[in-house]
Short mmCIF file of N, CA and C in Angstrom, two decimals:
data_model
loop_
_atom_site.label_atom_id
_atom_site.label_comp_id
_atom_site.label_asym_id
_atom_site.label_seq_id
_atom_site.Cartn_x
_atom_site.Cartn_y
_atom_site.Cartn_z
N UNK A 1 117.69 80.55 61.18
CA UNK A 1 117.59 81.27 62.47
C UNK A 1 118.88 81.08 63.26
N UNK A 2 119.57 81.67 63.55
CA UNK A 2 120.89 81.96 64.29
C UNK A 2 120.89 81.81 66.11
N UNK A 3 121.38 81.25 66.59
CA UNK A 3 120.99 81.43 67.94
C UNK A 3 121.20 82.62 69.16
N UNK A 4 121.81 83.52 67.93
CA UNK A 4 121.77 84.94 69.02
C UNK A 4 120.54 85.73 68.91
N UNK A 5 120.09 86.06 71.03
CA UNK A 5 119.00 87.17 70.68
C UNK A 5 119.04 88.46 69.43
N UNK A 6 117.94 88.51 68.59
CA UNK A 6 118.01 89.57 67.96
C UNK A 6 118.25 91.39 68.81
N UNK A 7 118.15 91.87 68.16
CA UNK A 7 118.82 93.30 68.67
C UNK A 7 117.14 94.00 69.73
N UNK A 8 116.41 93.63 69.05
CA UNK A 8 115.07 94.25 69.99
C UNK A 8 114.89 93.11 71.05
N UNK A 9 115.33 92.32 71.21
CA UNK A 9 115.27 91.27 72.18
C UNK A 9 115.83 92.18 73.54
N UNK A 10 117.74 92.14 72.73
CA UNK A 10 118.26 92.84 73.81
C UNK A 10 117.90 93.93 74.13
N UNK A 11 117.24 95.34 73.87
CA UNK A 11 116.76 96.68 73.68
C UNK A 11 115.80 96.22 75.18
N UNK A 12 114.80 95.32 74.64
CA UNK A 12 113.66 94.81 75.37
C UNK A 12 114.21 94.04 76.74
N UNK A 13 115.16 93.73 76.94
CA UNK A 13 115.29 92.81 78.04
C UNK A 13 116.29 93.84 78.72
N UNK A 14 116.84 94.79 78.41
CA UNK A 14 117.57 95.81 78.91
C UNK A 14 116.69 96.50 79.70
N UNK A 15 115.84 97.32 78.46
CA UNK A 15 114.88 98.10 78.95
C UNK A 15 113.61 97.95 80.39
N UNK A 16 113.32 96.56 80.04
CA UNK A 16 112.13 96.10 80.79
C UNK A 16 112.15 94.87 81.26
N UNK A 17 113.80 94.07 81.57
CA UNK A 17 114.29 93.19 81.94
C UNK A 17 114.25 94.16 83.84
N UNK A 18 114.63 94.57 84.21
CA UNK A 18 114.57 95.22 85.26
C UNK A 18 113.68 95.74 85.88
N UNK A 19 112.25 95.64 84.99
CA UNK A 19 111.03 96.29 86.08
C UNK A 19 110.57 94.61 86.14
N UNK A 20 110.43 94.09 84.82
CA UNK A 20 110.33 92.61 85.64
C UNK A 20 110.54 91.94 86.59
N UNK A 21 111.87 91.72 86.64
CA UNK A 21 112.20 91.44 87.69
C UNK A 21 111.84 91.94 89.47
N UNK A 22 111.40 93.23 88.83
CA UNK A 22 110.76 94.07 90.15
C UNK A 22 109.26 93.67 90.28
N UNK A 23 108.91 93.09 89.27
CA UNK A 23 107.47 92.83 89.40
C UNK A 23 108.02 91.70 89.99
N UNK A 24 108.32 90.68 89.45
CA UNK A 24 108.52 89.04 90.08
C UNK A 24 108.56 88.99 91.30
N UNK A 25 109.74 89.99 91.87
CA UNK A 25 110.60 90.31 92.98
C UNK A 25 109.22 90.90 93.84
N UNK A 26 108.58 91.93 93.77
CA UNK A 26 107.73 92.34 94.92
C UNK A 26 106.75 92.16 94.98
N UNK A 27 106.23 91.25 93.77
CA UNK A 27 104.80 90.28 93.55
C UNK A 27 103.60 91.61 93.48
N UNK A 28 104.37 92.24 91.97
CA UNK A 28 103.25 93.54 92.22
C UNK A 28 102.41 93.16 90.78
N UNK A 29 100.98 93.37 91.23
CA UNK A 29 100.29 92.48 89.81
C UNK A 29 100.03 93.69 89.04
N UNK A 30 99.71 93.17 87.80
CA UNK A 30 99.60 93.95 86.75
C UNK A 30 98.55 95.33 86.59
N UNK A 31 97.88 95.03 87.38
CA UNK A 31 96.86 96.46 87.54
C UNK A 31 97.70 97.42 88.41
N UNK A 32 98.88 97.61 89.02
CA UNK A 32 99.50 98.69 89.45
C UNK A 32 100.21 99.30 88.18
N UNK A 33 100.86 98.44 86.90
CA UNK A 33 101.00 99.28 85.99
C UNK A 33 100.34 99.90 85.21
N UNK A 34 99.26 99.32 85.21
CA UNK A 34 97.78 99.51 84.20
C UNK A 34 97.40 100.69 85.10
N UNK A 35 97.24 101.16 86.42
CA UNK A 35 97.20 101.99 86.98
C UNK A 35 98.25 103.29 86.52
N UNK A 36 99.73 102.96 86.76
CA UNK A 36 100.51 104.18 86.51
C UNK A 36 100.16 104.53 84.74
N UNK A 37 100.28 103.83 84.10
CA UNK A 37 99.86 104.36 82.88
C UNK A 37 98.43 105.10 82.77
N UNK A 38 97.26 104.75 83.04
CA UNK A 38 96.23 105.36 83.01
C UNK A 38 96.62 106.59 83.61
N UNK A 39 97.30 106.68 85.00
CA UNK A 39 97.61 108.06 85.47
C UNK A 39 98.36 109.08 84.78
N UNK A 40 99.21 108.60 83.93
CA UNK A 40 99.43 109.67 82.79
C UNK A 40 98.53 109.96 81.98
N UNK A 41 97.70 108.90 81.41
CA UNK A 41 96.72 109.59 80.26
C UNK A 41 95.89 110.66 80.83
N UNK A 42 95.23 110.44 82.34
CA UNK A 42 94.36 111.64 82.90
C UNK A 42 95.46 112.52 83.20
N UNK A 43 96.72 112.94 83.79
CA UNK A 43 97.19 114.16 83.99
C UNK A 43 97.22 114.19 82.79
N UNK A 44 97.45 114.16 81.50
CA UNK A 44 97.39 114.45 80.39
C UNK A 44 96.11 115.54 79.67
N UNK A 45 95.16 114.79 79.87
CA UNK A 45 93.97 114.72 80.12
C UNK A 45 93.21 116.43 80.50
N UNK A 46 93.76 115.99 82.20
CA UNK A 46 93.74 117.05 83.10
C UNK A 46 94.25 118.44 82.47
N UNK A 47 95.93 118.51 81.88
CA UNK A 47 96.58 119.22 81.72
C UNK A 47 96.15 120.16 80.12
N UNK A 48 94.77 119.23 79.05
CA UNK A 48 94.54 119.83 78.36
C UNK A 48 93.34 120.21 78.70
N UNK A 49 92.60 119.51 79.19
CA UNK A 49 91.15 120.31 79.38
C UNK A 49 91.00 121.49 80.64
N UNK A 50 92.38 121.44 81.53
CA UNK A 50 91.66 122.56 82.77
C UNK A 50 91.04 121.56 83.69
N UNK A 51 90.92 122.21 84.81
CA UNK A 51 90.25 121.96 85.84
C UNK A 51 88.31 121.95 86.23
N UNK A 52 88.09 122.07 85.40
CA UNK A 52 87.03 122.40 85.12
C UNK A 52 86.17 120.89 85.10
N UNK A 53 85.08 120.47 85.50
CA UNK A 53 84.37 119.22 85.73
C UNK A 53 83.69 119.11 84.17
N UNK A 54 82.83 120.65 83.82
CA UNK A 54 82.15 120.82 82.61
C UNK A 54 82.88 120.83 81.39
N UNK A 55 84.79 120.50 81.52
CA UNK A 55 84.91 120.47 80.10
C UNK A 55 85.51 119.12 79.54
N UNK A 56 84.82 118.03 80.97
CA UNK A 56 85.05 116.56 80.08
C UNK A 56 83.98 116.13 79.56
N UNK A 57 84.32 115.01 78.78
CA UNK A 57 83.52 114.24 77.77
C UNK A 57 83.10 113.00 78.54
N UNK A 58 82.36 112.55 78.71
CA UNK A 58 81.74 111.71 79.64
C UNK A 58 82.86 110.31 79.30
N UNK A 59 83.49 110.05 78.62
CA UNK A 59 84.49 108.48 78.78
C UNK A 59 85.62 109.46 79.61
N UNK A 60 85.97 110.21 79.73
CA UNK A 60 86.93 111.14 80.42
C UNK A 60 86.46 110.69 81.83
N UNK A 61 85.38 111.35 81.58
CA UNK A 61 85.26 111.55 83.28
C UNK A 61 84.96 109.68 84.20
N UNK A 62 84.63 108.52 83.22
CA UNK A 62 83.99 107.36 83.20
C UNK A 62 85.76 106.70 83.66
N UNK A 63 87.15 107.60 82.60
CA UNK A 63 87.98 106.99 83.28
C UNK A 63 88.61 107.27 84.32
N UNK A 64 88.06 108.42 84.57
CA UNK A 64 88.79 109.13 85.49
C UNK A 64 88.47 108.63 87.27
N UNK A 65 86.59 108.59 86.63
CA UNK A 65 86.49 107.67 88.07
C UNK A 65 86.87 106.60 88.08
N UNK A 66 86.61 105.19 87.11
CA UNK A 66 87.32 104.30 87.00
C UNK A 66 88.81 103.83 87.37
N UNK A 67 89.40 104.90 87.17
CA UNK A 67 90.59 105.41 87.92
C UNK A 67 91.15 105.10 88.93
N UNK A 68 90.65 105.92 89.90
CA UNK A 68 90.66 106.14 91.49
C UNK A 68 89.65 105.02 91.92
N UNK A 69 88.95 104.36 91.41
CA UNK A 69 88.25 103.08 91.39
C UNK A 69 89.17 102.13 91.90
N UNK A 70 89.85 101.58 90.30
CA UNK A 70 91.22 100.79 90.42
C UNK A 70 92.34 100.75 91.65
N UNK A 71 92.54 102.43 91.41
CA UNK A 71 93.83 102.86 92.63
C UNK A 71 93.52 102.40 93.79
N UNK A 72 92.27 102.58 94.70
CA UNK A 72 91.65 102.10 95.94
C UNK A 72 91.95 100.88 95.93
N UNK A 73 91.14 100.03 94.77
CA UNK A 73 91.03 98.56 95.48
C UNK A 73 92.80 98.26 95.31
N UNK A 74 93.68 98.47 94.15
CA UNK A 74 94.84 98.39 93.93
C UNK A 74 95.30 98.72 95.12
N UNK A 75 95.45 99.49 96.05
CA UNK A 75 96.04 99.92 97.09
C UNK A 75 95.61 98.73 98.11
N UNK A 76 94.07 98.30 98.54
CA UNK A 76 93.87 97.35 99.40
C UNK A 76 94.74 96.13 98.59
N UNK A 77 94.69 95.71 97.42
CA UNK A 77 95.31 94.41 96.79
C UNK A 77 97.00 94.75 97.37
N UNK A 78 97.77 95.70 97.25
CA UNK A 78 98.87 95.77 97.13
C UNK A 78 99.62 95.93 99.03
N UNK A 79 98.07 96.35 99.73
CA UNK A 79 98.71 96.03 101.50
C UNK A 79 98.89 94.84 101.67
N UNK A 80 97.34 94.10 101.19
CA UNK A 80 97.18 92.50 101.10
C UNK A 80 98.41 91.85 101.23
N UNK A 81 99.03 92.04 99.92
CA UNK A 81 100.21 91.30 99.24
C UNK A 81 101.13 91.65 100.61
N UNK A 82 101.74 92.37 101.01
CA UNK A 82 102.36 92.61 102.09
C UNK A 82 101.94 92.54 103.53
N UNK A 83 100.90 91.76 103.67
CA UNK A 83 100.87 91.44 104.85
C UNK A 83 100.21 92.25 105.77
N UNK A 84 99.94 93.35 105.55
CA UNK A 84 99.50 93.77 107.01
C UNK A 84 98.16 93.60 107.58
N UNK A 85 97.31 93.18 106.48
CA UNK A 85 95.96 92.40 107.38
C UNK A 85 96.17 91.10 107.33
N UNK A 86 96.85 90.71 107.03
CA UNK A 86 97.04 88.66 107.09
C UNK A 86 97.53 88.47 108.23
N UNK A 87 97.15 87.84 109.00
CA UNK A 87 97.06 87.01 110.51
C UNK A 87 98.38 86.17 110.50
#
């Protein structure tokens, strides 16, 4: 074993060395990314089935509320973190 990072090390610490640090840095927990990702899979989602309520499949619609579930309390967790109801 050689003591230089391998090549996906660096790829990886390039790539996602910098949102880290943004996580560390603004103390944003892990359900805000788990959030933005889920939000692509439903516009995804959204963008193949139509607008239509009757043309999801019930785990669709289970994540979809689940969703905006997350986002809410994520939003109260993420004022929290910043202070503006803390005394």
């Amino acid at each position: 074993m050689n003591s230089y990072p391998s090549l996906t090390t660096k790829v990886i610490d390039k790539v996602f060395g910098p949102a880290i640090d943004y996580v560390n840095t603004y103390n944003i927990n892990g359900g805000f990314i788990f959030v933005i990702l889920f939000g692509l899979y439903i516009y995804f989602a959204i963008m193949k089935k139509g607008n239509s309520w009757k043309n999801y499949n019930w785990y669709d619609k289970l994540g979809i509320i689940g969703f905006f579930t997350i986002l809410v309390i994520n939003i109260f967790i993420q004022i929290g973190m910043f202070g503006i109801f803390r005394k």
